[in-house]
Amino acid sequence: AQSVTQLGSHVSVSEGALVLLRCNYSSSVPPYLFWYVQYPNQGLQLLLKYTSAATLVKGINGFEAEFKKSETSFHLTKPSAHMSDAAEYFCAVSRGGYSTLTFGKGTMLLVSP
Amino acid sequence: DSGVTQTPKHLITATGQRVTLRCSPRSGDLSVYWYQQSLDQGLQFLIQYYNGEERAKGNILERFSAQQFPDLHSELNLSSLELGDSALYFCASSVGSGSITDTQYFGPGTRLTVL
């Protein structure tokens, strides 16, 4: 079985501050890990994915995530938050193939001026 | 705009009814995936079709069914609707058969409200 846990249903930051969204995974096999973003009234958009190549993965819009096997974590970071980053972020794990994607509950990122 | 279209955007119906949700994948994409997003269950994979054939099944209820047509558009049929079926239903598409090396593109979703 596989699962992801996102710590914090809501995270608030000020514009220009560091963004850190936490994700821990559980998987019986080497996992593939994903971060998706969902803007209001829109579908999900892939930010980045880990597929067992480099452990530091760079994504779109300045986001990156680091796969840490020893900590079973895949936290999402961005050095400086922008108002346009306000959205819901989902971490997901797969054991291979999109049909096995398991999503976390999501973290709503709030950015204040 | 991902290039994946879903109709209708909103659907309001009554318990016991049947509805059909439609999805058109991006041009050239052969796989279509259906997901349900609800407050209770979160985001769940329902079913995948690849080039007209069912490829993978997730947490799809027996009251739900889907198909992919020769022009690659897909329909998700929900019958004997219950209040708990109220959710956002997303369609996604990808070029290949669902490998992680593919990129998956999501549509804007259909919001179903069952009264």
Short mmCIF file of C-alpha atoms in Angstrom, two decimals:
data_model
loop_
_atom_site.label_atom_id
_atom_site.label_comp_id
_atom_site.label_asym_id
_atom_site.label_seq_id
_atom_site.Cartn_x
_atom_site.Cartn_y
_atom_site.Cartn_z
CA ALA A 1 0.00 0.00 0.00
CA GLN A 2 1.10 3.54 -0.56
CA SER A 3 0.02 6.85 0.91
CA VAL A 4 1.07 10.44 1.37
CA THR A 5 0.55 12.72 4.32
CA GLN A 6 0.56 16.45 3.88
CA LEU A 7 1.23 18.28 7.10
CA GLY A 8 -1.01 21.30 7.51
CA SER A 9 -4.25 21.81 5.63
CA HIS A 10 -3.47 25.54 5.46
CA VAL A 11 -0.15 27.38 5.32
CA SER A 12 0.06 31.17 5.45
CA VAL A 13 3.08 33.16 4.32
CA SER A 14 3.82 36.77 3.50
CA GLU A 15 4.73 37.81 0.01
CA GLY A 16 8.48 37.38 -0.43
CA ALA A 17 8.79 34.78 2.33
CA LEU A 18 9.95 31.20 1.97
CA VAL A 19 7.29 28.68 1.04
CA LEU A 20 7.59 25.21 2.59
CA LEU A 21 4.87 22.63 2.06
CA ARG A 22 5.46 19.29 3.72
CA CYS A 23 4.79 15.84 2.31
CA ASN A 24 5.71 12.47 3.74
CA TYR A 25 5.12 9.27 1.84
CA SER A 26 4.70 5.63 2.59
CA SER A 27 5.44 3.10 -0.10
CA SER A 28 6.48 -0.53 -0.16
CA VAL A 29 8.35 -0.01 -3.43
CA PRO A 30 10.58 2.83 -4.68
CA PRO A 31 8.06 5.58 -5.25
CA TYR A 32 7.42 8.14 -7.90
CA LEU A 33 6.41 11.42 -6.27
CA PHE A 34 4.53 14.41 -7.59
CA TRP A 35 3.42 17.88 -6.64
CA TYR A 36 0.36 19.35 -8.30
CA VAL A 37 -1.18 22.80 -7.94
CA GLN A 38 -4.87 23.62 -8.23
CA TYR A 39 -5.86 27.24 -8.74
CA PRO A 40 -9.43 28.24 -7.88
CA ASN A 41 -11.98 26.82 -10.29
CA GLN A 42 -9.33 25.06 -12.33
CA GLY A 43 -7.99 21.56 -12.81
CA LEU A 44 -4.70 20.28 -11.48
CA GLN A 45 -1.41 21.29 -13.01
CA LEU A 46 1.79 19.32 -12.56
CA LEU A 47 4.48 21.34 -10.75
CA LEU A 48 7.19 18.70 -10.68
CA LYS A 49 7.80 14.98 -10.37
CA TYR A 50 10.46 12.69 -8.96
CA THR A 51 11.17 9.60 -11.04
CA SER A 52 14.33 8.28 -9.32
CA ALA A 53 16.81 10.42 -11.19
CA ALA A 54 18.11 13.51 -9.34
CA THR A 55 16.88 13.84 -5.77
CA LEU A 56 16.48 17.61 -6.11
CA VAL A 57 13.74 18.27 -8.61
CA LYS A 58 13.08 21.67 -10.12
CA GLY A 59 9.63 22.49 -11.33
CA ILE A 60 7.68 25.32 -12.85
CA ASN A 61 7.12 28.75 -11.30
CA GLY A 62 10.29 28.57 -9.19
CA PHE A 63 9.25 25.58 -7.09
CA GLU A 64 11.52 22.70 -6.21
CA ALA A 65 11.32 19.59 -4.06
CA GLU A 66 13.90 17.27 -2.57
CA PHE A 67 13.43 13.53 -2.25
CA LYS A 68 14.84 12.31 1.07
CA LYS A 69 14.57 8.57 1.37
CA SER A 70 15.86 8.46 4.95
CA GLU A 71 13.08 10.84 6.01
CA THR A 72 10.47 9.50 3.54
CA SER A 73 9.82 13.10 2.62
CA PHE A 74 9.27 15.15 -0.51
CA HIS A 75 8.78 18.71 0.72
CA LEU A 76 7.98 21.49 -1.73
CA THR A 77 9.81 24.82 -1.44
CA LYS A 78 10.01 28.19 -3.12
CA PRO A 79 12.44 30.86 -1.93
CA SER A 80 10.12 33.82 -2.32
CA ALA A 81 6.32 33.63 -2.34
CA HIS A 82 4.29 35.60 -4.82
CA MET A 83 0.64 36.50 -4.53
CA SER A 84 -0.06 34.36 -7.60
CA ASP A 85 1.15 31.27 -5.71
CA ALA A 86 -2.01 31.24 -3.61
CA ALA A 87 -3.64 27.93 -4.47
CA GLU A 88 -4.12 24.40 -3.20
CA TYR A 89 -1.16 22.06 -3.50
CA PHE A 90 -1.37 18.27 -3.67
CA CYS A 91 1.38 15.76 -3.10
CA ALA A 92 0.92 12.38 -4.78
CA VAL A 93 2.70 9.04 -4.90
CA SER A 94 2.70 6.30 -7.49
CA ARG A 95 4.30 2.89 -7.64
CA GLY A 96 4.40 3.19 -11.43
CA GLY A 97 1.94 4.70 -13.82
CA TYR A 98 -0.68 7.39 -13.39
CA SER A 99 -3.36 4.83 -12.67
CA THR A 100 -1.78 4.17 -9.29
CA LEU A 101 -1.56 7.81 -8.21
CA THR A 102 -2.57 8.33 -4.59
CA PHE A 103 -3.11 11.93 -3.57
CA GLY A 104 -2.69 13.65 -0.26
CA LYS A 105 -5.49 15.73 1.25
CA GLY A 106 -4.01 18.96 -0.04
CA THR A 107 -2.52 22.10 1.53
CA MET A 108 -4.03 25.49 0.88
CA LEU A 109 -1.33 28.14 0.53
CA LEU A 110 -2.40 31.63 1.53
CA VAL A 111 -0.14 34.56 0.59
CA SER A 112 -0.61 37.91 2.26
CA PRO A 113 0.83 41.22 1.03
CA ASP B 1 -5.57 26.22 -20.76
CA SER B 2 -4.49 22.56 -20.73
CA GLY B 3 -6.27 21.67 -23.97
CA VAL B 4 -8.52 19.17 -22.18
CA THR B 5 -12.18 20.15 -22.32
CA GLN B 6 -14.99 18.96 -20.12
CA THR B 7 -18.71 19.53 -20.41
CA PRO B 8 -20.83 20.57 -18.72
CA LYS B 9 -19.09 22.82 -16.19
CA HIS B 10 -21.89 22.46 -13.68
CA LEU B 11 -24.62 19.88 -13.30
CA ILE B 12 -27.41 19.87 -10.74
CA THR B 13 -29.64 16.85 -10.51
CA ALA B 14 -31.71 14.80 -8.08
CA THR B 15 -31.05 11.57 -6.26
CA GLY B 16 -31.77 8.49 -8.31
CA GLN B 17 -31.05 10.20 -11.60
CA ARG B 18 -28.44 9.41 -14.23
CA VAL B 19 -25.97 11.86 -15.78
CA THR B 20 -23.24 11.78 -18.40
CA LEU B 21 -20.04 13.78 -18.18
CA ARG B 22 -18.02 14.36 -21.29
CA CYS B 23 -14.30 14.82 -21.83
CA SER B 24 -12.27 15.66 -24.92
CA PRO B 25 -8.55 14.98 -24.53
CA ARG B 26 -5.77 17.09 -25.93
CA SER B 27 -5.12 16.56 -29.60
CA GLY B 28 -2.90 13.49 -30.00
CA ASP B 29 -3.43 12.14 -26.50
CA LEU B 30 -4.56 8.52 -26.39
CA SER B 31 -5.18 8.08 -22.65
CA VAL B 32 -8.05 9.54 -20.70
CA TYR B 33 -8.29 9.37 -16.91
CA TRP B 34 -11.24 10.17 -14.67
CA TYR B 35 -10.89 11.44 -11.10
CA GLN B 36 -13.36 12.36 -8.39
CA GLN B 37 -12.63 15.15 -5.92
CA SER B 38 -14.89 15.35 -2.89
CA LEU B 39 -14.57 16.85 0.56
CA ASP B 40 -14.90 13.42 2.19
CA GLN B 41 -12.66 11.31 -0.01
CA GLY B 42 -10.27 13.87 -1.44
CA LEU B 43 -8.94 13.25 -4.93
CA GLN B 44 -9.38 9.69 -6.17
CA PHE B 45 -8.54 7.95 -9.43
CA LEU B 46 -11.58 6.30 -10.97
CA ILE B 47 -10.66 4.77 -14.31
CA GLN B 48 -8.31 5.06 -17.30
CA TYR B 49 -8.89 4.38 -20.98
CA TYR B 50 -6.17 4.04 -23.57
CA ASN B 51 -7.00 4.15 -27.25
CA GLY B 52 -10.53 2.96 -26.66
CA GLU B 53 -9.76 0.18 -24.21
CA GLU B 54 -10.08 0.16 -20.43
CA ARG B 55 -6.54 0.28 -19.08
CA ALA B 56 -6.86 0.58 -15.32
CA LYS B 57 -9.57 0.76 -12.71
CA GLY B 58 -9.46 2.55 -9.38
CA ASN B 59 -12.11 3.32 -6.81
CA ILE B 60 -14.99 3.41 -9.26
CA LEU B 61 -18.42 2.40 -8.01
CA GLU B 62 -20.47 -0.19 -9.88
CA ARG B 63 -23.10 2.52 -10.50
CA PHE B 64 -20.49 4.39 -12.54
CA SER B 65 -19.23 3.44 -15.96
CA ALA B 66 -17.10 5.02 -18.64
CA GLN B 67 -16.12 4.54 -22.22
CA GLN B 68 -13.78 6.03 -24.78
CA PHE B 69 -15.01 6.46 -28.31
CA PRO B 70 -13.14 6.07 -31.62
CA ASP B 71 -12.56 9.82 -31.78
CA LEU B 72 -10.95 9.42 -28.32
CA HIS B 73 -13.41 11.51 -26.38
CA SER B 74 -14.66 9.87 -23.22
CA GLU B 75 -17.86 9.82 -21.24
CA LEU B 76 -18.39 9.03 -17.59
CA ASN B 77 -21.87 7.78 -16.77
CA LEU B 78 -23.14 8.06 -13.21
CA SER B 79 -26.42 6.36 -12.36
CA SER B 80 -28.70 5.95 -9.34
CA LEU B 81 -27.14 9.10 -7.99
CA GLU B 82 -26.80 9.61 -4.27
CA LEU B 83 -26.10 12.74 -2.27
CA GLY B 84 -22.58 11.49 -1.66
CA ASP B 85 -21.82 11.54 -5.38
CA SER B 86 -21.74 15.33 -5.28
CA ALA B 87 -18.17 16.19 -6.23
CA LEU B 88 -15.85 17.67 -8.81
CA TYR B 89 -15.13 15.20 -11.59
CA PHE B 90 -11.90 15.74 -13.46
CA CYS B 91 -10.74 14.29 -16.70
CA ALA B 92 -7.07 14.16 -17.62
CA SER B 93 -5.25 13.01 -20.71
CA SER B 94 -1.77 11.91 -21.71
CA VAL B 95 -0.04 10.85 -24.90
CA GLY B 96 0.92 7.35 -23.86
CA SER B 97 -0.58 4.48 -21.96
CA GLY B 98 -0.02 5.95 -18.51
CA SER B 99 3.70 5.67 -17.90
CA ILE B 100 5.16 8.13 -15.45
CA THR B 101 7.39 9.48 -18.20
CA ASP B 102 4.20 10.87 -19.76
CA THR B 103 2.84 14.21 -18.70
CA GLN B 104 -0.75 14.24 -17.62
CA TYR B 105 -2.96 17.25 -18.41
CA PHE B 106 -6.11 17.98 -16.44
CA GLY B 107 -9.36 19.53 -17.61
CA PRO B 108 -11.21 22.19 -15.60
CA GLY B 109 -13.67 19.69 -14.13
CA THR B 110 -17.42 19.20 -13.95
CA ARG B 111 -19.06 20.09 -10.66
CA LEU B 112 -21.90 17.70 -9.93
CA THR B 113 -24.45 18.58 -7.27
CA VAL B 114 -26.98 15.94 -6.29
CA LEU B 115 -29.99 17.29 -4.39
#
